[in-house]
Each structure stands twice: as C-alpha cells, then as structure tokens.
PDB file of C-alpha atoms in Angstrom:
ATOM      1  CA  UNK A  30      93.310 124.910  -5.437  1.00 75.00           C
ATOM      2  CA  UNK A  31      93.491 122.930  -2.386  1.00 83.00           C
ATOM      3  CA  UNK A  32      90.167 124.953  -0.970  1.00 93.00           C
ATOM      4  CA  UNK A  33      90.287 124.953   2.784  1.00 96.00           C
ATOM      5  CA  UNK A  34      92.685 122.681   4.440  1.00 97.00           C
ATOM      6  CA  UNK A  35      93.070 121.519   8.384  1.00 97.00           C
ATOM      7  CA  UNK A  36      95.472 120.360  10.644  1.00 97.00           C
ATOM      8  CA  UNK A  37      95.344 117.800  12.416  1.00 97.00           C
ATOM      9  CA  UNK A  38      92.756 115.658  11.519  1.00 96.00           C
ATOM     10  CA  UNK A  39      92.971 113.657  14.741  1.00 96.00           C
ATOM     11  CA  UNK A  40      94.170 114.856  18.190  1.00 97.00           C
ATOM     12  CA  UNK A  41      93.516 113.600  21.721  1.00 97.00           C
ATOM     13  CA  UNK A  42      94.592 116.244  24.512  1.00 97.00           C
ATOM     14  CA  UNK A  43      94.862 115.580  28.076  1.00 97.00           C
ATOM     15  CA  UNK A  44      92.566 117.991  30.575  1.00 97.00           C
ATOM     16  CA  UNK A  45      94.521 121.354  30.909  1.00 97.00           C
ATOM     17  CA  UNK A  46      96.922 120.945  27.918  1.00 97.00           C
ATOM     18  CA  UNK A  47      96.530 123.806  25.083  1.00 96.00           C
ATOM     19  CA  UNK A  48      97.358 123.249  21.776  1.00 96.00           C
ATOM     20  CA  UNK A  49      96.311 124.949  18.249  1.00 97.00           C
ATOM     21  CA  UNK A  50      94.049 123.658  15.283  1.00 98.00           C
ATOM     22  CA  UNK A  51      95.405 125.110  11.946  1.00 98.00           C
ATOM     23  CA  UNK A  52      93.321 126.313   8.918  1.00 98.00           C
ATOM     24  CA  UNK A  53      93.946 127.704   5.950  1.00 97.00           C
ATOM     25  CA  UNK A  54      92.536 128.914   2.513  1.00 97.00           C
ATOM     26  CA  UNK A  55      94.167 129.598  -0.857  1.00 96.00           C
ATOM     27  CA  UNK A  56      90.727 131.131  -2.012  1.00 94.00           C
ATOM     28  CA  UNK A  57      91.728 134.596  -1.288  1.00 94.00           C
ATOM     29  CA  UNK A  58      87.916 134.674   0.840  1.00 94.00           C
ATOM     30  CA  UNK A  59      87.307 137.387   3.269  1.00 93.00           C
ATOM     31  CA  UNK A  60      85.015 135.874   5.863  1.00 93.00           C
ATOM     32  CA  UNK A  61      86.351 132.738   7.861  1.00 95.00           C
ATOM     33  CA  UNK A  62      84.683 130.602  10.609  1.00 95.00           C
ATOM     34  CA  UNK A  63      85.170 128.391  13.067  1.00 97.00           C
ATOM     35  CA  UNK A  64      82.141 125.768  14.148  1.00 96.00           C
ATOM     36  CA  UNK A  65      82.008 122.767  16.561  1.00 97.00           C
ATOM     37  CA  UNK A  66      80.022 119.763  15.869  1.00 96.00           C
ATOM     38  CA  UNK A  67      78.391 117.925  18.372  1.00 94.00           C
ATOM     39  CA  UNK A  68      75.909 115.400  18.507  1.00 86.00           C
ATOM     40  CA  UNK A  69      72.363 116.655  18.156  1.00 80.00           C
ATOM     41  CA  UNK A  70      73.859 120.257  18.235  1.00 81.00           C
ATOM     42  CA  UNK A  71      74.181 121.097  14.692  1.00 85.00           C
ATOM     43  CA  UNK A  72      77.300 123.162  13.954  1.00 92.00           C
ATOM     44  CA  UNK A  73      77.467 126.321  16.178  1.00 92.00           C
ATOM     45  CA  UNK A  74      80.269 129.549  15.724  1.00 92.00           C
ATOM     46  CA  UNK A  75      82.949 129.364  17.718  1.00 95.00           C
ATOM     47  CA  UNK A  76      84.825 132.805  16.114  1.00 95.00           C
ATOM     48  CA  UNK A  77      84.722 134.411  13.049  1.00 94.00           C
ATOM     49  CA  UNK A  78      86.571 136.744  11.467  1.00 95.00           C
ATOM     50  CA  UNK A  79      86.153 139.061   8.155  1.00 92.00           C
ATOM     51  CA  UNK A  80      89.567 140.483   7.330  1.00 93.00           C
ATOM     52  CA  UNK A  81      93.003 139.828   8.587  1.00 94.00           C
ATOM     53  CA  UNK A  82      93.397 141.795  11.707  1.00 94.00           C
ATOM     54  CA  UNK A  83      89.772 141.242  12.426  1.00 94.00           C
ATOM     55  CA  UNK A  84      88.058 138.773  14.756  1.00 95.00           C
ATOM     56  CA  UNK A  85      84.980 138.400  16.469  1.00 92.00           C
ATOM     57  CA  UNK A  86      82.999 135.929  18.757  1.00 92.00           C
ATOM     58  CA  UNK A  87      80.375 133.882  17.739  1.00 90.00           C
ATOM     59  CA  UNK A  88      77.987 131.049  19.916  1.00 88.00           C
ATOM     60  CA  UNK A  89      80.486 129.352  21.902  1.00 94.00           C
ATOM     61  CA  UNK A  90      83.514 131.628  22.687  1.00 96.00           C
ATOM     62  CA  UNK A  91      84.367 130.716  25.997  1.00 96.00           C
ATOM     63  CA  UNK A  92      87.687 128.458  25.899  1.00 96.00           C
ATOM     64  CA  UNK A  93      89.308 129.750  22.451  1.00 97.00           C
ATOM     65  CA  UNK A  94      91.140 132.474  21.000  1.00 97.00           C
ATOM     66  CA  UNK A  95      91.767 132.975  17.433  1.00 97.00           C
ATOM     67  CA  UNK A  96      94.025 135.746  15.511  1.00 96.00           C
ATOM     68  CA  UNK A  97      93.890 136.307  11.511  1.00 97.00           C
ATOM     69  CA  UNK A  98      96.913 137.820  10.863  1.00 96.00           C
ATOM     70  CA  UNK A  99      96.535 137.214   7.181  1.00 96.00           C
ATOM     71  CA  UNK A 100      93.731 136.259   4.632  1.00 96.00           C
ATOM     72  CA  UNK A 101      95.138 132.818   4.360  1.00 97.00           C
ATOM     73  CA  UNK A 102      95.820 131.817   8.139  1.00 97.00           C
ATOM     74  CA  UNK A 103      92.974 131.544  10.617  1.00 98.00           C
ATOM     75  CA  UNK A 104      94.249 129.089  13.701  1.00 98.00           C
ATOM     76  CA  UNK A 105      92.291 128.211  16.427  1.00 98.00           C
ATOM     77  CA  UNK A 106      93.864 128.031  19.829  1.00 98.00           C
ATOM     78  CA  UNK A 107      92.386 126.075  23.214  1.00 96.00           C
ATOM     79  CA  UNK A 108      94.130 127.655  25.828  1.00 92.00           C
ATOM     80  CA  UNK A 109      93.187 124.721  28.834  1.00 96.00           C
ATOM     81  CA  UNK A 110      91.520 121.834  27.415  1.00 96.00           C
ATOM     82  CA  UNK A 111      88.339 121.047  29.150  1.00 97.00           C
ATOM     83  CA  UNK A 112      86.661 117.264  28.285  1.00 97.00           C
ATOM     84  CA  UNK A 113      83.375 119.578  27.167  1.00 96.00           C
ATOM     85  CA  UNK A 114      85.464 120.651  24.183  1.00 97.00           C
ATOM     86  CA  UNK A 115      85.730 117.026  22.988  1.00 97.00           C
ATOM     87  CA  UNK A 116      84.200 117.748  19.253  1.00 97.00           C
ATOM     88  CA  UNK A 117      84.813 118.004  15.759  1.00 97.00           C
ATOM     89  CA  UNK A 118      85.967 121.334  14.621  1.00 98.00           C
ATOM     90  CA  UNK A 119      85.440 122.593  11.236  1.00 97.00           C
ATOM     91  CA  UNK A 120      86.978 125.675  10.020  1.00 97.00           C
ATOM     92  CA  UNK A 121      85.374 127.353   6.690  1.00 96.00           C
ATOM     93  CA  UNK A 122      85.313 130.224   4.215  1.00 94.00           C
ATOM     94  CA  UNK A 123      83.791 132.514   1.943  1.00 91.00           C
ATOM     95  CA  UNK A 124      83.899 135.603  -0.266  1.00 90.00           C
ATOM     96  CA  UNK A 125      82.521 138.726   1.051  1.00 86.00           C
ATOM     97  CA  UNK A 126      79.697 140.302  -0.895  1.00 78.00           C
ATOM     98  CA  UNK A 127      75.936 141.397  -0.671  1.00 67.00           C
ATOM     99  CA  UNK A 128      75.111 138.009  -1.858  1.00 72.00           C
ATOM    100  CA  UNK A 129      74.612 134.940   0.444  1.00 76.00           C
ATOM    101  CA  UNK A 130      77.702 133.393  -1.042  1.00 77.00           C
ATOM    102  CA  UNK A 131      79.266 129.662  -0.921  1.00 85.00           C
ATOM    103  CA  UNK A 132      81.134 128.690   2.237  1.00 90.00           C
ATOM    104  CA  UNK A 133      83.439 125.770   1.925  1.00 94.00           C
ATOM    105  CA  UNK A 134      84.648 123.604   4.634  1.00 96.00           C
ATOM    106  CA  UNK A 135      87.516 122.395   5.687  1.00 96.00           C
ATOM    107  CA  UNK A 136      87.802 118.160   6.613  1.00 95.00           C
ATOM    108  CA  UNK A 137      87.193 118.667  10.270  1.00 96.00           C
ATOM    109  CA  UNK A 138      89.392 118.218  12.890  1.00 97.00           C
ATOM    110  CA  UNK A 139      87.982 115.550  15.410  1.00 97.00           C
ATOM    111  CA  UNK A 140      89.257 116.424  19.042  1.00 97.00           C
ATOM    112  CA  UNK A 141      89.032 114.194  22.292  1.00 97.00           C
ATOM    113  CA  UNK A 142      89.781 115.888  25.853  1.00 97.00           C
ATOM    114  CA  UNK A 143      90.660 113.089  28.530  1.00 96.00           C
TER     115      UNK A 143
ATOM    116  CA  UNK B  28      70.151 134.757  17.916  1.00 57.00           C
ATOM    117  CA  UNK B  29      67.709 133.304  15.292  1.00 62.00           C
ATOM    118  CA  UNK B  30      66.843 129.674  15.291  1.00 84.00           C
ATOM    119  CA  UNK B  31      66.639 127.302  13.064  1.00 92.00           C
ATOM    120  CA  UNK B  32      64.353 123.821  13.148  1.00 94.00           C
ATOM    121  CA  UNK B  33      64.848 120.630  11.277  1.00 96.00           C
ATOM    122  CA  UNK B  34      62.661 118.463  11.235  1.00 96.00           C
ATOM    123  CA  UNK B  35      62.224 114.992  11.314  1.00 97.00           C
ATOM    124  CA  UNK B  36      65.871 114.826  12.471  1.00 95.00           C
ATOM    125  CA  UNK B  37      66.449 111.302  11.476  1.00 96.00           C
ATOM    126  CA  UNK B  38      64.692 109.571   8.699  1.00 97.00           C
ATOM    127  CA  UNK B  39      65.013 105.881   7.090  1.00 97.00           C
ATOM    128  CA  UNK B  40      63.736 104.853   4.128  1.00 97.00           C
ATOM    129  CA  UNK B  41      63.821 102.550   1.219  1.00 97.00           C
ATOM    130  CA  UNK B  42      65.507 103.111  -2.315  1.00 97.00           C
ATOM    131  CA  UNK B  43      63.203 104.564  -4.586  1.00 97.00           C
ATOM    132  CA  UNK B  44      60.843 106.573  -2.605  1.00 97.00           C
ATOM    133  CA  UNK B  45      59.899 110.191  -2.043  1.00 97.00           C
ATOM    134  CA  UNK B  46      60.832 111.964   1.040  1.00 97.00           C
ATOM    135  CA  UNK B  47      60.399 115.922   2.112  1.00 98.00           C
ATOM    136  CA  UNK B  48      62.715 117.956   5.264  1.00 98.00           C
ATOM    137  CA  UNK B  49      61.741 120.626   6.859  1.00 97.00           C
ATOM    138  CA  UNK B  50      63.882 123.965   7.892  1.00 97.00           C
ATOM    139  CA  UNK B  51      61.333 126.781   9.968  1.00 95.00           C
ATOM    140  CA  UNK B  52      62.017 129.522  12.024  1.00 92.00           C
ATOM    141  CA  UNK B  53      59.550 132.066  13.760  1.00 89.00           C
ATOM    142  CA  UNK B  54      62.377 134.775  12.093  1.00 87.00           C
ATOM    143  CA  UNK B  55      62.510 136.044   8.883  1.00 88.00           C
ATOM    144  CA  UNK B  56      65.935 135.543   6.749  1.00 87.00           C
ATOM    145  CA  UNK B  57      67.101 137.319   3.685  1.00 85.00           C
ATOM    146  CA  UNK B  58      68.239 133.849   2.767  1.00 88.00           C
ATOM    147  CA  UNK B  59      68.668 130.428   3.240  1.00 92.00           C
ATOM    148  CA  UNK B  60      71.163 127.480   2.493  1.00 94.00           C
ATOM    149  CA  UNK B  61      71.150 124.119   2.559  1.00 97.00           C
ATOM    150  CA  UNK B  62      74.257 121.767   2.769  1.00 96.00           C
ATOM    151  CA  UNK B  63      74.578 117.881   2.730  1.00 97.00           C
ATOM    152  CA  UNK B  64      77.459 116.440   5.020  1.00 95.00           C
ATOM    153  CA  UNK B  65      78.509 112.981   4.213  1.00 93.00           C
ATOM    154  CA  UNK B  66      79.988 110.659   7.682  1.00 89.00           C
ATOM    155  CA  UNK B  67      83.665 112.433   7.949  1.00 89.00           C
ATOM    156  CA  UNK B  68      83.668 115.387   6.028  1.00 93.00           C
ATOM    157  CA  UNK B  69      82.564 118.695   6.032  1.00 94.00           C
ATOM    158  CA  UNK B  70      79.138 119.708   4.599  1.00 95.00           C
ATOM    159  CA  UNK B  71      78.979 121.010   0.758  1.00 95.00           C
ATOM    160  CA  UNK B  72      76.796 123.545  -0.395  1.00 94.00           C
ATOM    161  CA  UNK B  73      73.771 122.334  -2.008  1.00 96.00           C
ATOM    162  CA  UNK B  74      71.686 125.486  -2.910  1.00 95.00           C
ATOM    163  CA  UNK B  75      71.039 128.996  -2.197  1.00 93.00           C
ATOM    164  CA  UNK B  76      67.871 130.524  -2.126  1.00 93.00           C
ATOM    165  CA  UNK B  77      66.703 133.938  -1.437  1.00 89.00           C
ATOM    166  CA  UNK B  78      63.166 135.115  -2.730  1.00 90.00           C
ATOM    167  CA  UNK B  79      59.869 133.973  -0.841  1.00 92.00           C
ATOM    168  CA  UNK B  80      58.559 131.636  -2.651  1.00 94.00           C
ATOM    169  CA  UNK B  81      61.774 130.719  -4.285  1.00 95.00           C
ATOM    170  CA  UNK B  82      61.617 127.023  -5.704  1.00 97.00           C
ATOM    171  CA  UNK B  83      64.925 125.648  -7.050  1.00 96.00           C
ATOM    172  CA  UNK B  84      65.760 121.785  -8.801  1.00 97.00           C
ATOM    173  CA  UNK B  85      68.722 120.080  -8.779  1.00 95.00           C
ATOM    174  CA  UNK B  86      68.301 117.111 -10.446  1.00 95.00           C
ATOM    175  CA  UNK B  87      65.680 114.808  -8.157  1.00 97.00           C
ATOM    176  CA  UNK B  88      66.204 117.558  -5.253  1.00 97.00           C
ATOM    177  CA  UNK B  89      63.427 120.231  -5.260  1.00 98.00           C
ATOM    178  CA  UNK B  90      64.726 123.168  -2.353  1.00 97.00           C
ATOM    179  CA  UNK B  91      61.430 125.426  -1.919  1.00 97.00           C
ATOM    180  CA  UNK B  92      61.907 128.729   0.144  1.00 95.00           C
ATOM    181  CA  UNK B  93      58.575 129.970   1.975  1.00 95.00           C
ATOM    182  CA  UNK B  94      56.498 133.127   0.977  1.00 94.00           C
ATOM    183  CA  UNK B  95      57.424 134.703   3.822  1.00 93.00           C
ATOM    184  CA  UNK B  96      60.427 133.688   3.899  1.00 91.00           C
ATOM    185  CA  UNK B  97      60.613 131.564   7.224  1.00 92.00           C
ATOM    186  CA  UNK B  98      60.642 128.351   6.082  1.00 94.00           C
ATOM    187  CA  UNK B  99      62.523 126.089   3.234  1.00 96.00           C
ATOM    188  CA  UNK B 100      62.049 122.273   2.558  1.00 97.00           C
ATOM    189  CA  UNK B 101      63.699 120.026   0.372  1.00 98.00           C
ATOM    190  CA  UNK B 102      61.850 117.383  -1.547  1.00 98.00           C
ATOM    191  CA  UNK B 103      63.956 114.055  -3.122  1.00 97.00           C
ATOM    192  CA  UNK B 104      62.162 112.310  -6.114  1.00 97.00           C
ATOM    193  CA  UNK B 105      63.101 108.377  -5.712  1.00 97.00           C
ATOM    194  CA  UNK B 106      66.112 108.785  -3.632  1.00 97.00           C
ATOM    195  CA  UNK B 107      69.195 106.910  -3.827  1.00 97.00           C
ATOM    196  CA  UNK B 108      71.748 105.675  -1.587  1.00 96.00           C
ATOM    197  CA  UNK B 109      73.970 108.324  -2.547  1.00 95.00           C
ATOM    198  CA  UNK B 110      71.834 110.541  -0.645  1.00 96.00           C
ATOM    199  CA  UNK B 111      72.308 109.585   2.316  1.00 96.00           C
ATOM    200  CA  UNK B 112      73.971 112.257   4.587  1.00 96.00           C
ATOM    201  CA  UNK B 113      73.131 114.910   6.868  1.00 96.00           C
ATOM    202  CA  UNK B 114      71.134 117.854   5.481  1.00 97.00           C
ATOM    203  CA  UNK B 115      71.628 121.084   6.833  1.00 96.00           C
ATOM    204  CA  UNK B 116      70.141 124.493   6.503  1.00 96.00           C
ATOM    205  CA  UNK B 117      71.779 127.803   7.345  1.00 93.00           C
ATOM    206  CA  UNK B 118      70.909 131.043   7.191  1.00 89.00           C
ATOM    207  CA  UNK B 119      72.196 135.155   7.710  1.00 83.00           C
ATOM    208  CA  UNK B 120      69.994 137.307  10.197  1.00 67.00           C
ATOM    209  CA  UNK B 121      67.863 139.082   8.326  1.00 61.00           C
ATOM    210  CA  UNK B 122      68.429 142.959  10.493  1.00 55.00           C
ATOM    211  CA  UNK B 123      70.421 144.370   8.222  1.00 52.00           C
ATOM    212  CA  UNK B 124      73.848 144.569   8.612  1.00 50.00           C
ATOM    213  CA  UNK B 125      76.648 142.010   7.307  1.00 56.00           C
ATOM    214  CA  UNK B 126      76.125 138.394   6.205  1.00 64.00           C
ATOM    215  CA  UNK B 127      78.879 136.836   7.844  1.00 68.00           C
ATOM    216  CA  UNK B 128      77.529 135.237  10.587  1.00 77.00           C
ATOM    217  CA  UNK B 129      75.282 132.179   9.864  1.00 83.00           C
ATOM    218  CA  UNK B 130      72.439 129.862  12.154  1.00 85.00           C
ATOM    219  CA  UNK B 131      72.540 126.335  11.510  1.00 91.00           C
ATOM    220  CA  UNK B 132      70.191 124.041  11.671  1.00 93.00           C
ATOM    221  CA  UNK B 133      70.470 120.870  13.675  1.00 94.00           C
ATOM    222  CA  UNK B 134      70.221 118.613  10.428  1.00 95.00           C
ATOM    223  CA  UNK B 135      68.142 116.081   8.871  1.00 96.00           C
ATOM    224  CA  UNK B 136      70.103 112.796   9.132  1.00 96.00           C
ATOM    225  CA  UNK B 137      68.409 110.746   6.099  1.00 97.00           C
ATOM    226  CA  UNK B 138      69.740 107.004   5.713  1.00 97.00           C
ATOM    227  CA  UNK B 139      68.820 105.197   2.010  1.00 97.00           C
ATOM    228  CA  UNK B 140      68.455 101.882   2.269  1.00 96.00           C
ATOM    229  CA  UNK B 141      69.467  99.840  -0.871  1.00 95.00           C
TER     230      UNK B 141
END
C-alpha cells in the first residue's frame, strides 16, 4: 500500500493563477480531509468529505473547491491564488466507524503564492 | 467550534530527562488523539484515547486522558533525540453526531538535545 500520496510536493504560483493539489488513497477509507499548516496555527480543515459524491466545508473554506468523485481521488483546487494561501497542505484519511479511528497523512504539499 | 490548547508550545531540553505536554479544552470530547510530526512530513498517529481517566504507555510515552474528559497530557521518561517533533492533539466534537471532523491543537514543538 502506498497509504496516502500527494502531488506536488513543491509548487510556487503567481497571485491570481489557479492550479490543483492531487491526493489520493488506496486504503479504500471513507472520510478524507484537507488541512493547511501554518506557523503557530496548528493544522486547520480546509474541506472534508465522507463518501464520493460528498463534500463539505470545514475552518478555512474561502478560496478552494474540492469534488470526490470517487473513494480514491480527493483534489484540491485554488481557484485565484492569493499570497495568504502560501502554506503547506496536507491531505489525509480514514475509515468510517463509531470508533475514533487512525487518520493517515499524506507528505504535504508546501505552496508559495508570489 | 471546540478548541484545543497546547501548552508549553515550544520546549528544549537535554537527553535523558523527563518532560510532560499539555492538551485542555473548556469542551468535553468523546475522544482524543495525539500525533507526532517530524520537520517535512505529515504527523503519525501516536495514540487514541477515549475513557476519562484513560492512561495509555507506549514505551517511555505515558498519554493520560482527564476524568472529565477535557484534558490529555503526555509524559516522556528520559527522552531521546528521536523524539523530537511536533506533538499534536486532535479531537471529534463531542454533540453527537459523526466523527469526521477533527480540532487540532496548535502543537507542542519539543527539541532533544543530544
């Protein structure tokens, strides 16, 4: 199993440009999340989503759209890069279940807005 | 939204010595996690815990989860430089309904000096 896996691991965006962070899981989990990373922020929920064909917001919406069309896929898209999106992104997953179960990570994806 | 407070957020200390962190919240969970994250990767899963009172070992790591289940710390026995990383607690809200959505914590970033 490769676990959770993200593309790229680097990118630098000019302000305005859009572009799309891939992530994907060959877990067969349910639940999968998007966080940013900042500095003395901790890691806050961008979107989540708990099926394919199901998304919701978390945190920090504002700025991204996501779309789960199947259990594997879960890309992130910035529509118009901002320089307050500059962060690491980290995409992660986990099986449903009335237990509090294990969410892996993906590497991150560390992103720089000019 | 529930919070989550770490404290001391960064701590330095000396091979060999004992060292607790601190997770509280003024909210109850049904549940908390904590996760180490080592410089350029995403966290791992440490521990799970999920009765008041709760107190868990791995190895020289002792996870405790309060009575009332608002609080969790995690006590190192003669730490290592292999510890070194940023610790992390998460948690569910505890008002019923789904799981999916965890609070972070803004971390504990321990350094172990050899």
């Amino acid at each position: 199993n490769a676990g959770v896996t993200q593309t790229p691991k680097f990118q630098v965006l000019k302000t305005g440009q859009s572009m799309t962070l891939q992530c994907a899981q060959d877990m067969n989990h349910e639940y999968m999340s998007w966080y940013r990373q900042d500095p003395g922020m901790g890691l806050r929920l961008i979107h989540y989503s708990v099926g394919a064909g199901i998304t919701d917001q978390g945190e920090v919406p504002n700025g991204y759209n996501v779309s789960r069309s199947t259990t594997e896929d879960f890309p992130l898209r910035l529509l118009s890069a901002a320089p307050s999106q500059t962060s690491v992104y980290f995409c992660a997953s986990r099986r449903a279940g009335q237990r509090m179960n294990e969410q892996f990570f993906g590497p991150g994806t560390r992103l720089t807005v000019l | 939204t529930q919070l989550l407070e770490q404290s001391p957020q960064f701590l330095s200390i000396q091979e060999g010595e004992n060292l607790t962190v601190y997770c509280n919240s003024s909210s109850v969970f049904s549940s908390l996690q904590w996760y180490r994250q080592e410089p350029g990767e995403g966290p791992v899963l440490l521990v799970t815990v999920v009765t008041g009172g709760e107190v868990k070992k791995l190895k020289r790591l002792t996870f405790q989860f309060g009575d009332a289940r608002k609080d969790s710390s995690l006590h190192i026995t003669a730490a290592q430089p292999g510890d070194t990383g940023l610790y992390l607690c998460a948690g569910p809200p505890h008002s019923g309904g789904s799981n999916y959505k965890l609070t972070f914590g803004k971390g504990t970033l321990l350094t172990v000096n050899p």
